Coordinates of C-alpha atoms in Angstrom, one line a residue:
M77 CA 0.0 0.0 0.0
G78 CA 1.4 3.4 -1.0
F79 CA 1.2 6.9 0.5
E80 CA 0.5 10.2 -1.2
N81 CA 0.9 13.6 0.6
G82 CA 1.3 11.8 3.9
K83 CA -2.0 9.9 3.5
R84 CA -2.6 6.2 3.0
E85 CA -3.9 5.6 -0.5
K86 CA -7.5 4.5 -0.7
K87 CA -8.0 0.9 -1.9
E88 CA -10.4 0.4 -4.8
K89 CA -13.5 -1.3 -3.6
I90 CA -15.3 -3.8 -5.8
H91 CA -18.5 -5.8 -5.0
F92 CA -19.7 -9.0 -6.8
I93 CA -23.4 -9.7 -6.8
G94 CA -23.7 -13.5 -6.8
V95 CA -20.1 -14.0 -5.7
G96 CA -20.6 -17.8 -5.0
G97 CA -20.8 -18.7 -8.7
I98 CA -17.8 -20.6 -10.1
G99 CA -16.9 -17.8 -12.5
M100 CA -17.6 -14.9 -10.2
S101 CA -15.7 -16.4 -7.3
A102 CA -12.5 -16.8 -9.4
Q103 CA -12.7 -13.2 -10.6
A104 CA -13.3 -12.0 -7.0
M105 CA -10.2 -13.9 -5.8
H106 CA -8.1 -12.4 -8.6
E107 CA -9.1 -8.9 -7.6
H108 CA -8.5 -9.7 -4.0
F109 CA -5.0 -11.0 -4.7
T110 CA -4.2 -7.9 -6.8
G111 CA -4.9 -5.7 -3.9
K112 CA -8.4 -4.5 -4.2
E113 CA -10.9 -4.5 -1.3
V114 CA -13.4 -7.1 -2.4
S115 CA -16.8 -8.0 -1.1
G116 CA -19.7 -10.0 -2.5
S117 CA -23.2 -11.3 -1.8
D118 CA -24.9 -14.6 -2.3
P119 CA -27.9 -16.0 -0.5
Y120 CA -26.8 -19.5 -1.3
S121 CA -24.1 -20.8 1.1
S122 CA -21.6 -23.0 -0.7
E123 CA -18.1 -24.3 -0.5
R124 CA -17.0 -21.3 -2.6
T125 CA -18.6 -18.7 -0.4
Q126 CA -17.0 -20.3 2.7
Y127 CA -13.7 -20.4 1.0
L128 CA -13.9 -16.7 0.0
R129 CA -14.6 -15.9 3.6
S130 CA -11.5 -17.9 4.7
L131 CA -9.4 -15.6 2.4
G132 CA -10.8 -12.5 4.2
I133 CA -13.3 -11.5 1.6
K134 CA -16.5 -10.2 3.0
V135 CA -19.5 -12.2 1.8
Y136 CA -23.0 -11.1 2.7
D137 CA -25.7 -13.8 2.8
K138 CA -28.5 -11.3 1.9
H139 CA -28.9 -8.8 -1.0
E140 CA -29.2 -5.4 0.7
E141 CA -28.6 -1.8 -0.3
T142 CA -26.1 -1.3 2.5
N143 CA -23.8 -4.0 1.0
V144 CA -22.6 -1.5 -1.7
E145 CA -22.1 1.5 0.5
G146 CA -18.7 3.1 -0.3
V147 CA -18.1 0.7 -3.3
D148 CA -16.4 1.9 -6.4
E149 CA -17.7 -0.8 -8.8
V150 CA -20.4 -3.5 -8.8
V151 CA -19.9 -6.6 -10.9
M152 CA -23.0 -8.7 -11.8
T153 CA -24.5 -11.0 -14.4
P154 CA -27.6 -10.6 -16.6
A155 CA -29.3 -13.1 -14.4
I156 CA -29.5 -10.6 -11.5
P157 CA -33.0 -9.0 -11.6
K158 CA -33.3 -5.3 -12.0
D159 CA -35.1 -5.0 -8.7
N160 CA -32.1 -6.5 -6.8
P161 CA -31.5 -4.1 -3.8
E162 CA -27.8 -3.8 -4.6
Y163 CA -28.3 -3.1 -8.2
V164 CA -31.0 -0.5 -7.3
A165 CA -28.6 1.1 -4.8
A166 CA -25.8 1.2 -7.4
I167 CA -27.9 2.9 -9.9
K168 CA -29.2 5.4 -7.3
N169 CA -25.7 6.3 -6.1
N170 CA -24.0 6.3 -9.6
I171 CA -21.8 3.4 -8.8
K172 CA -20.0 1.9 -11.8
I173 CA -21.8 -1.3 -12.9
T174 CA -19.9 -3.9 -14.9
M175 CA -21.2 -7.2 -16.4
R176 CA -19.2 -10.2 -15.3
I177 CA -18.1 -11.0 -18.9
D178 CA -16.8 -7.5 -19.4
H179 CA -15.0 -7.6 -16.1
F180 CA -13.4 -10.9 -17.1
R181 CA -12.2 -9.5 -20.4
R182 CA -10.7 -6.6 -18.6
I183 CA -8.8 -8.9 -16.2
L184 CA -7.4 -10.9 -19.2
E185 CA -6.1 -7.9 -21.2
P186 CA -2.5 -7.9 -19.9
F187 CA -2.0 -11.6 -20.4
K188 CA -1.0 -14.0 -23.1
G189 CA -4.3 -16.0 -23.2
F190 CA -4.9 -19.8 -23.6
A191 CA -8.6 -20.3 -23.9
V192 CA -10.9 -23.4 -24.1
T193 CA -14.4 -23.3 -25.3
G194 CA -16.9 -25.8 -26.9
T195 CA -20.1 -27.7 -25.9
D196 CA -18.5 -30.6 -24.1
G197 CA -15.3 -31.1 -22.1
K198 CA -14.4 -27.4 -21.4
S199 CA -13.5 -27.8 -17.8
T200 CA -11.5 -31.0 -18.2
T201 CA -9.6 -29.7 -21.2
T202 CA -8.9 -26.4 -19.5
S203 CA -7.6 -28.2 -16.4
M204 CA -5.4 -30.5 -18.7
L205 CA -4.0 -27.4 -20.4
A206 CA -3.3 -25.7 -17.1
N207 CA -1.7 -28.8 -15.7
S208 CA 0.5 -29.2 -18.7
L209 CA 1.6 -25.5 -18.7
I210 CA 2.3 -25.6 -15.0
N211 CA 4.5 -28.7 -15.5
L212 CA 6.2 -27.1 -18.5
G213 CA 7.2 -24.1 -16.4
A214 CA 4.9 -21.4 -17.8
D215 CA 3.5 -20.7 -14.3
P216 CA 0.1 -19.5 -15.6
Y217 CA -2.8 -17.8 -14.0
V218 CA -5.9 -20.1 -14.3
F219 CA -9.6 -19.4 -14.3
L220 CA -11.5 -22.7 -14.3
G221 CA -15.2 -23.5 -14.3
A222 CA -14.8 -26.4 -11.8
L223 CA -12.6 -27.2 -8.8
H224 CA -9.2 -28.9 -9.4
N225 CA -6.6 -30.0 -6.9
K226 CA -3.7 -28.6 -9.0
L227 CA -4.9 -25.1 -8.5
E228 CA -4.2 -23.7 -5.0
H229 CA -7.6 -22.0 -4.8
G230 CA -9.7 -24.7 -6.5
N231 CA -11.0 -22.8 -9.5
Y232 CA -8.3 -20.1 -9.5
R233 CA -4.5 -20.0 -9.6
K234 CA -2.3 -16.9 -9.2
G235 CA 0.5 -17.2 -11.7
S236 CA 3.7 -15.4 -12.5
E237 CA 3.8 -11.7 -13.3
E238 CA 6.9 -12.4 -15.3
T239 CA 5.5 -14.9 -17.8
K240 CA 2.1 -13.2 -17.9
V241 CA 0.3 -16.4 -19.1
V242 CA -3.4 -17.1 -18.4
V243 CA -5.4 -20.3 -19.0
Y244 CA -9.2 -19.8 -18.9
E245 CA -12.4 -21.6 -19.6
L246 CA -14.6 -19.7 -22.0
D247 CA -18.3 -20.4 -21.5
E248 CA -20.3 -20.5 -24.8
S249 CA -23.7 -20.8 -23.2
Q250 CA -24.5 -17.1 -23.7
P251 CA -23.7 -14.6 -26.5
G252 CA -20.7 -12.4 -25.6
F253 CA -18.0 -15.1 -25.5
E254 CA -17.2 -14.2 -29.1
Q255 CA -15.9 -10.8 -27.9
F256 CA -12.8 -12.4 -26.3
C257 CA -9.5 -12.3 -28.1
P258 CA -7.3 -15.2 -26.9
D259 CA -3.9 -15.8 -28.3
Y260 CA -4.4 -19.5 -28.4
L261 CA -7.8 -21.2 -28.5
I262 CA -9.1 -24.8 -28.3
I263 CA -12.6 -25.5 -29.5
T264 CA -13.5 -29.0 -28.2
N265 CA -16.6 -29.4 -30.3
I266 CA -19.7 -27.4 -31.3
R267 CA -23.1 -28.9 -30.8
E268 CA -26.5 -27.2 -30.7
D269 CA -26.8 -26.6 -27.0
H270 CA -28.1 -23.5 -25.1
L271 CA -29.9 -22.4 -28.2
E272 CA -32.6 -20.8 -26.0
N273 CA -30.0 -18.0 -25.3
Y274 CA -29.5 -17.2 -29.0
R275 CA -31.7 -15.6 -31.6
D276 CA -31.4 -18.7 -33.9
L277 CA -29.0 -21.3 -35.1
E278 CA -27.3 -18.8 -37.4
H279 CA -26.6 -16.5 -34.5
Y280 CA -25.1 -19.3 -32.5
Y281 CA -22.6 -20.3 -35.2
S282 CA -21.8 -16.7 -36.1
C283 CA -20.6 -16.2 -32.5
F284 CA -18.1 -19.1 -32.9
E285 CA -17.0 -17.6 -36.3
T286 CA -16.3 -14.2 -34.7
L287 CA -14.3 -15.8 -31.8
I288 CA -12.2 -17.7 -34.4
K289 CA -11.5 -14.5 -36.2
N290 CA -10.5 -12.8 -32.9
S291 CA -8.1 -15.6 -32.0
K292 CA -4.5 -15.8 -33.2
F293 CA -4.1 -19.6 -33.2
V294 CA -7.1 -22.0 -33.2
V295 CA -7.3 -25.8 -32.7
T296 CA -10.5 -27.5 -33.8
F297 CA -12.0 -31.0 -33.8
A298 CA -11.4 -32.3 -37.4
D299 CA -14.0 -35.1 -37.3
E300 CA -16.8 -32.5 -36.8
G301 CA -15.8 -30.6 -39.9
K302 CA -17.5 -27.3 -39.0
Y303 CA -14.4 -25.1 -38.8
K304 CA -10.8 -25.8 -39.7
G305 CA -8.3 -24.3 -37.3
H306 CA -4.6 -23.7 -37.7
A307 CA -4.2 -27.2 -36.3
T308 CA -6.7 -30.0 -35.9
F309 CA -7.2 -33.2 -33.9
G310 CA -9.6 -36.2 -34.2
L311 CA -10.3 -39.9 -34.3
Y312 CA -10.6 -40.2 -38.0
S313 CA -8.9 -37.1 -39.4
G314 CA -6.8 -34.2 -38.4
D315 CA -3.1 -33.2 -38.0
F316 CA -3.1 -35.1 -34.8
K317 CA -5.0 -38.3 -34.9
M318 CA -5.8 -40.9 -32.2
V319 CA -5.4 -44.4 -33.8
E320 CA -5.5 -46.7 -30.8
R321 CA -6.5 -46.6 -27.2
K322 CA -6.0 -49.3 -24.5
Q323 CA -7.9 -48.9 -21.2
E324 CA -6.2 -50.4 -18.1
G325 CA -8.5 -49.7 -15.1
F326 CA -8.3 -45.9 -14.6
R327 CA -5.2 -45.6 -16.8
Q328 CA -5.1 -45.6 -20.6
I329 CA -2.5 -45.8 -23.2
V330 CA -3.3 -43.7 -26.3
T331 CA -1.4 -44.1 -29.6
I332 CA -1.5 -40.9 -31.8
I333 CA -0.2 -39.9 -35.2
T334 CA 1.5 -36.5 -35.1
P335 CA 3.6 -34.4 -37.5
W336 CA 6.6 -36.0 -35.7
G337 CA 5.4 -39.5 -36.2
E338 CA 3.7 -42.0 -34.0
K339 CA 3.6 -41.2 -30.3
K340 CA 2.3 -42.8 -27.1
L341 CA 0.3 -40.8 -24.5
F342 CA 0.1 -42.4 -21.0
L343 CA -3.0 -40.8 -19.5
P344 CA -3.9 -41.5 -15.8
V345 CA -7.6 -40.9 -16.3
P346 CA -10.2 -43.1 -18.1
G347 CA -12.5 -42.5 -21.2
Y348 CA -12.0 -42.0 -24.9
H349 CA -13.5 -38.5 -24.4
N350 CA -10.7 -37.6 -22.1
A351 CA -8.2 -39.0 -24.5
L352 CA -9.6 -36.6 -27.1
N353 CA -9.5 -33.7 -24.6
A354 CA -5.8 -34.5 -24.0
L355 CA -5.2 -34.8 -27.7
A356 CA -6.5 -31.3 -28.2
V357 CA -4.0 -30.0 -25.6
V358 CA -1.2 -31.9 -27.2
T359 CA -2.2 -30.5 -30.6
L360 CA -2.1 -26.9 -29.3
L361 CA 1.0 -26.9 -27.2
S362 CA 3.2 -28.9 -29.6
S363 CA 2.0 -26.8 -32.5
V364 CA 3.0 -23.5 -30.9
G365 CA 6.5 -24.5 -30.0
Y366 CA 6.6 -26.8 -27.0
N367 CA 8.5 -30.1 -27.5
I368 CA 6.0 -32.8 -28.1
D369 CA 7.7 -35.4 -25.9
D370 CA 7.7 -32.8 -23.0
V371 CA 4.0 -32.1 -23.6
L372 CA 3.2 -35.8 -23.6
N373 CA 5.1 -36.3 -20.3
S374 CA 3.3 -33.3 -18.8
F375 CA 0.1 -35.4 -18.3
H376 CA 1.9 -37.8 -15.8
D377 CA 0.2 -36.4 -12.7
F378 CA -3.1 -35.2 -14.2
T379 CA -6.3 -35.8 -12.2
L380 CA -9.8 -35.0 -13.3
P381 CA -11.6 -31.8 -11.9
G382 CA -14.4 -32.2 -9.4
R383 CA -17.5 -34.0 -10.4
R384 CA -15.8 -35.5 -13.5
F385 CA -15.9 -39.3 -12.9
N386 CA -15.1 -38.5 -9.3
V387 CA -15.0 -41.7 -7.2
S388 CA -16.5 -40.3 -4.0
Y389 CA -16.9 -43.6 -2.2
D390 CA -15.3 -47.0 -2.7
N391 CA -15.7 -50.0 -0.4
P392 CA -13.4 -52.8 -1.9
S393 CA -14.7 -55.5 0.5
R394 CA -18.3 -54.9 -0.8
K395 CA -17.2 -53.9 -4.3
L396 CA -19.5 -50.9 -3.8
T397 CA -18.6 -47.7 -5.5
I398 CA -20.2 -44.2 -5.8
V399 CA -19.2 -42.0 -8.7
D400 CA -20.2 -38.3 -9.1
D401 CA -20.3 -36.7 -12.5
Y402 CA -21.4 -33.3 -13.9
A403 CA -22.6 -34.7 -17.2
H404 CA -25.8 -33.0 -18.3
T405 CA -26.1 -33.3 -22.1
A406 CA -27.1 -36.6 -23.7
E407 CA -23.6 -36.9 -25.3
E408 CA -21.9 -36.4 -22.0
V409 CA -24.1 -39.0 -20.3
E410 CA -23.4 -41.5 -23.1
V411 CA -19.6 -41.2 -22.9
L412 CA -19.8 -41.3 -19.1
L413 CA -21.7 -44.6 -19.0
K414 CA -19.5 -46.1 -21.7
T415 CA -16.5 -45.1 -19.6
A416 CA -18.1 -46.7 -16.5
K417 CA -18.5 -50.0 -18.4
E418 CA -14.9 -49.9 -19.5
V419 CA -13.5 -49.2 -16.0
Y420 CA -15.9 -51.6 -14.3
P421 CA -16.5 -54.3 -16.9
D422 CA -17.7 -56.9 -14.3
R423 CA -19.8 -54.7 -12.2
K424 CA -23.5 -53.6 -12.3
V425 CA -23.8 -49.9 -13.3
V426 CA -26.7 -48.0 -11.8
V427 CA -27.3 -44.5 -13.0
I428 CA -29.2 -41.8 -11.0
F429 CA -29.7 -39.0 -13.4
Q430 CA -30.9 -35.5 -12.6
P431 CA -31.8 -33.6 -15.9
H432 CA -30.6 -30.0 -16.0
R433 CA -32.8 -27.2 -17.4
Y434 CA -36.3 -27.7 -18.8
T435 CA -35.2 -26.3 -22.2
R436 CA -32.6 -29.0 -22.5
L437 CA -35.1 -31.7 -21.4
K438 CA -37.6 -30.7 -24.1
R439 CA -34.8 -30.7 -26.8
E440 CA -33.1 -33.9 -25.8
A441 CA -35.6 -36.1 -23.9
E442 CA -35.7 -38.8 -26.6
R443 CA -31.9 -38.9 -26.8
F444 CA -31.6 -39.1 -23.0
S445 CA -34.0 -42.1 -23.0
K446 CA -31.8 -43.9 -25.4
V447 CA -28.3 -43.3 -23.8
L448 CA -29.5 -44.0 -20.3
Q449 CA -30.2 -47.6 -21.3
L450 CA -26.5 -48.2 -21.4
A451 CA -26.8 -48.6 -17.6
D452 CA -28.1 -51.8 -16.0
E453 CA -30.5 -49.9 -13.6
I454 CA -31.9 -46.5 -14.2
Y455 CA -33.3 -43.8 -11.9
V456 CA -34.4 -40.4 -13.2
T457 CA -35.2 -37.5 -10.9
E458 CA -37.2 -34.4 -11.6
V459 CA -35.4 -31.6 -13.5
Y460 CA -33.1 -29.1 -11.8
G461 CA -34.5 -26.0 -13.4
A462 CA -31.6 -23.6 -12.9
F463 CA -34.1 -20.7 -12.6
E464 CA -35.9 -21.7 -15.8
S465 CA -39.7 -21.9 -15.9
K466 CA -41.2 -25.4 -15.8
N467 CA -43.9 -24.7 -18.5
G468 CA -45.5 -28.1 -17.8
A469 CA -42.3 -30.1 -18.5
S470 CA -41.3 -33.1 -16.4
A471 CA -38.6 -35.6 -16.4
R472 CA -41.2 -38.3 -16.4
K473 CA -41.0 -37.9 -20.2
I474 CA -37.6 -39.6 -20.2
V475 CA -38.6 -42.7 -18.4
E476 CA -41.8 -43.4 -20.3
S477 CA -40.0 -45.3 -23.0
I478 CA -37.4 -47.0 -20.8
P479 CA -38.4 -50.4 -19.5
K480 CA -38.0 -50.7 -15.7
A481 CA -36.7 -47.2 -15.3
I482 CA -37.8 -45.5 -12.1
F483 CA -38.9 -41.9 -11.8
V484 CA -37.9 -40.1 -8.5
E485 CA -40.1 -37.1 -7.8
Q486 CA -38.3 -35.9 -4.7
L487 CA -34.5 -36.2 -4.2
D488 CA -34.9 -37.3 -0.6
E489 CA -36.4 -40.5 -1.9
L490 CA -33.0 -41.5 -3.1
K491 CA -31.8 -41.9 0.5
N492 CA -34.1 -45.0 0.6
L493 CA -32.1 -46.8 -2.1
K494 CA -30.6 -50.1 -1.1
F495 CA -27.0 -50.1 -2.2
E496 CA -26.0 -53.5 -3.4
D497 CA -22.6 -55.1 -3.2
G498 CA -20.8 -55.4 -6.6
A499 CA -22.5 -52.3 -8.0
V500 CA -21.3 -48.9 -9.2
Y501 CA -23.8 -46.0 -8.5
M502 CA -23.4 -43.0 -10.8
F503 CA -24.9 -39.8 -9.5
V504 CA -25.1 -37.7 -12.7
G505 CA -26.1 -34.1 -13.4
A506 CA -25.1 -30.5 -13.1
G507 CA -27.7 -29.6 -10.4
D508 CA -27.9 -30.4 -6.7
I509 CA -27.9 -34.2 -6.9
Y510 CA -24.3 -34.1 -5.7
N511 CA -25.5 -33.0 -2.3
V512 CA -27.7 -36.1 -2.0
S513 CA -24.8 -38.4 -2.9
Q514 CA -22.6 -36.8 -0.3
E515 CA -25.3 -37.3 2.4
I516 CA -25.7 -41.0 1.4
I517 CA -21.9 -41.4 1.5
K518 CA -21.8 -40.1 5.1
V519 CA -24.3 -42.9 6.1
L520 CA -22.5 -45.6 4.2
S521 CA -19.1 -44.6 5.7
V522 CA -20.3 -45.3 9.3
Q523 CA -22.1 -48.6 8.5

């Protein structure tokens, strides 16, 4: 802290409405560590709000006008209603108001940016990219849309001011992501999700096209064929191509064809989708100057981020396992269940799926019904709405065409499940089903 004319300089004060969100909390931590006086509000207590408090950040559990007294700037998302007391107070007192996405772009301006976007696999690919760059000595700042044990603050890492490198997950669910200008960009894939937030399909794809034009070096998924980047990866085509994959429990050995010939990638996490995620990272880093063998070796200690095939409970004597996963699109559920069958080939796989968003349910109900049948036993809960209007929709629609599937109207009913020996229970979804699995695990752990 400096002094001017014998007086202590005033710290800039910044307040985040909805600070417990995974993106907002990372941005709040960044501002905290750069010396600003940070506060936030969130009526929903979470692991993130508790962690922010542990850092000394003031977090209010109610939205009140007094929370923004003396504040220089308020950061918020479009989801905050215009009658929110803090927003109203900011308007009344002429406090600068910044949308989260604009604030994030401002944070990123001084850095050399490595971004990851796409419909599926963003968090895992971003965490892989961060893990590799850390191991390669780049010492990056990291903003992640999940929690990862490689990052000292879970979804945020403070990097080096000398290297000025940042790795960040770029959410494509809302228009505005196309305004970012990363130096290096991975697009994992592009499917027609979150269309309710766009004018139409043409608008959705035009945003990706703009982002590609704004980026200096782009890696794309060749098999998809929508856009050709400066370098490409794939199963069937691309500059970097996966030609063989051998799963050994949680570990897999991936054979890839590269511009430097055939290479082996030893990946300590399961699933062909994760092999593709890793291949995207290999493609980018080796294409922009890192030695490919060093890049391949940089995966040696990689672990998946939270709620990505997370084995939350495992009792070897009973062969009883509980896995938590964030999968919420039909494609993600499909690859998750296929991975479970690979990792546990001799075990019964039980899926407990909580659909996420009514708009997605309406769009993908038939597809969900199909892919869930990869499991041996199926439970489907009511939808986690994520603030969307129900409009008469119900997850009952998914189970109607699935023989023996069971609809669970209230999450508490899951606590009555009988957990069989020799079975793997997959708690799947992006909503609050994770809280139920954790309560069940507490009971099982003392039995």
